[in-house]
Structures are given as C-alpha cells and as structure tokens.
Coordinates of C-alpha atoms in Angstrom, one line a residue:
X1 CA 108.7 102.3 123.7
X2 CA 112.0 101.5 121.9
X3 CA 112.7 102.1 118.3
X4 CA 109.6 104.5 117.7
X5 CA 110.8 107.6 115.8
X6 CA 108.6 110.5 117.3
X7 CA 109.5 112.3 113.8
X8 CA 107.3 109.5 112.1
X9 CA 104.3 109.9 114.3
X10 CA 102.4 112.3 112.6
X11 CA 100.7 110.7 109.6
X12 CA 101.5 112.8 107.0
X13 CA 105.3 112.3 107.5
X14 CA 104.8 108.5 107.9
X15 CA 102.9 107.9 104.7
X16 CA 105.2 110.2 102.5
X17 CA 108.5 107.9 104.0
X18 CA 106.9 104.7 103.7
X19 CA 105.5 105.4 99.5
X20 CA 109.8 107.0 99.1
X21 CA 110.9 103.4 100.5
X22 CA 109.4 101.5 97.9
X23 CA 111.2 103.6 95.3
X24 CA 114.8 105.0 94.6
X25 CA 113.0 108.6 93.9
X26 CA 109.7 110.1 93.3
X27 CA 108.6 113.6 91.7
X28 CA 107.2 115.8 94.2
X29 CA 103.6 115.8 92.8
X30 CA 103.6 112.1 92.4
X31 CA 104.2 112.2 96.4
X32 CA 101.8 115.1 96.8
X33 CA 99.0 112.9 94.8
X34 CA 99.4 109.4 96.8
X35 CA 99.2 111.1 99.8
X36 CA 96.3 113.2 99.0
X37 CA 97.9 116.5 100.3
X38 CA 98.5 119.5 99.3
X39 CA 101.6 121.3 98.2
X40 CA 101.9 123.5 100.8
X41 CA 101.8 120.5 103.5
X42 CA 104.1 117.8 101.4
X43 CA 106.8 121.1 101.0
X44 CA 106.5 121.4 104.8
X45 CA 106.6 117.8 105.4
X46 CA 109.5 117.3 103.1
X47 CA 111.4 120.0 104.9
X48 CA 111.1 118.3 108.5
X49 CA 111.7 115.2 106.7
X50 CA 114.9 116.8 105.3
X51 CA 116.0 118.6 108.4
X52 CA 115.9 115.2 110.6
X53 CA 118.0 113.3 108.1
X54 CA 115.2 110.9 106.8
X55 CA 114.6 112.4 103.2
X56 CA 116.4 113.7 100.6
X57 CA 115.0 116.7 98.1
X58 CA 116.8 117.3 94.5
X59 CA 116.1 120.1 92.2
X60 CA 116.5 120.6 88.9
X61 CA 114.4 120.7 85.3
X62 CA 112.8 118.8 82.5
X63 CA 113.0 121.1 79.9
X64 CA 112.5 125.1 81.2
X65 CA 110.3 123.6 84.2
X66 CA 111.7 122.9 87.2
X67 CA 110.9 119.9 89.3
X68 CA 111.8 118.5 92.4
X69 CA 112.2 114.8 93.4
X70 CA 112.3 113.2 96.8
X71 CA 113.9 110.0 97.9
X72 CA 114.3 108.5 101.7
X73 CA 117.8 108.6 102.8
X74 CA 119.1 105.3 104.5
X75 CA 118.8 106.6 107.8
X76 CA 115.2 107.2 106.6
X77 CA 114.8 103.6 105.5
X78 CA 116.1 102.4 108.8
X79 CA 114.1 104.7 111.1
X80 CA 110.9 103.6 109.1
X81 CA 111.8 100.1 109.5
X82 CA 112.7 100.5 113.4
X83 CA 109.7 102.2 114.0
X84 CA 107.1 99.8 112.0
X85 CA 108.6 97.0 114.3
X86 CA 108.2 98.9 117.2
X87 CA 104.4 99.5 116.3
X88 CA 103.9 95.7 115.6
X89 CA 105.4 95.0 119.0
X90 CA 103.0 97.5 120.1
X91 CA 100.3 95.8 118.8
X92 CA 101.5 92.5 119.4
X93 CA 102.0 93.2 123.1
X94 CA 98.3 94.8 123.4
X95 CA 96.5 91.9 121.6
X96 CA 98.3 89.4 124.0
X97 CA 97.3 91.4 127.0
X98 CA 94.3 91.5 125.7
X99 CA 93.9 87.6 125.5
X100 CA 95.0 87.0 128.9
X101 CA 92.0 89.2 130.1
X102 CA 90.0 87.8 128.0
X103 CA 91.4 84.1 129.5
X104 CA 90.8 85.4 133.0
X105 CA 87.0 85.7 132.5
X106 CA 86.6 88.9 130.6
X107 CA 87.4 91.6 132.9
X108 CA 87.9 94.9 131.3
X109 CA 85.9 94.3 128.3
X110 CA 83.8 97.7 128.0

C-alpha cells in the first residue's frame, strides 16, 4: 500500500518516532522509559532510524556526564504522517469491505 514506510513496520521504531514527533528533542533515557525498552534496544532502534534519515541523535554533556538527545527529522515526521495515513486508509478499506460482506448476508463471518 502506498505511503507505508518499511522502516516503521517494526513496532519499536514506530513508537520511538511517534514519541519524538510530539516534541522537539528528548533525552535518550526519557525515550527509553516511555517506550519501555532496554538501552540496547533503543540504541539499535535509534541507529536504524538515524541511518534511514528519520531520526537525529545529538551527543553532549550535562556537567561531566555524557548525554544523548534524540529528535525526529523533517523527513521522519513526514514519513510518520504518511505511514499513519496509509494505516488509516487500510483500516477504513477493511471496515468498508466488512460492512459490504455483512450487507450481503453475512458471508465470510468466521
């Protein structure tokens, strides 16, 4: 289906990008806690999304402690919007097809 982004099929990547689309930037630990994943899983997910151009990682320090901040890129925000719209179209088409089946006498009910 047009608009679906293969990079966002994996639930953790979709969740990370969806979270980041709601803010300008978030510290790694905040994203990790929201997504309820380990450091390792988020690190791999962020690297994958960064490679595909959906996410940007910025490293720096708070005092003497290293920190990483993540943000969705413009491309990532656009891809997420297109992906969600495609999912909504897919769901609407399935619902319409189900309604047609019901109107025809309930054929196809499992």
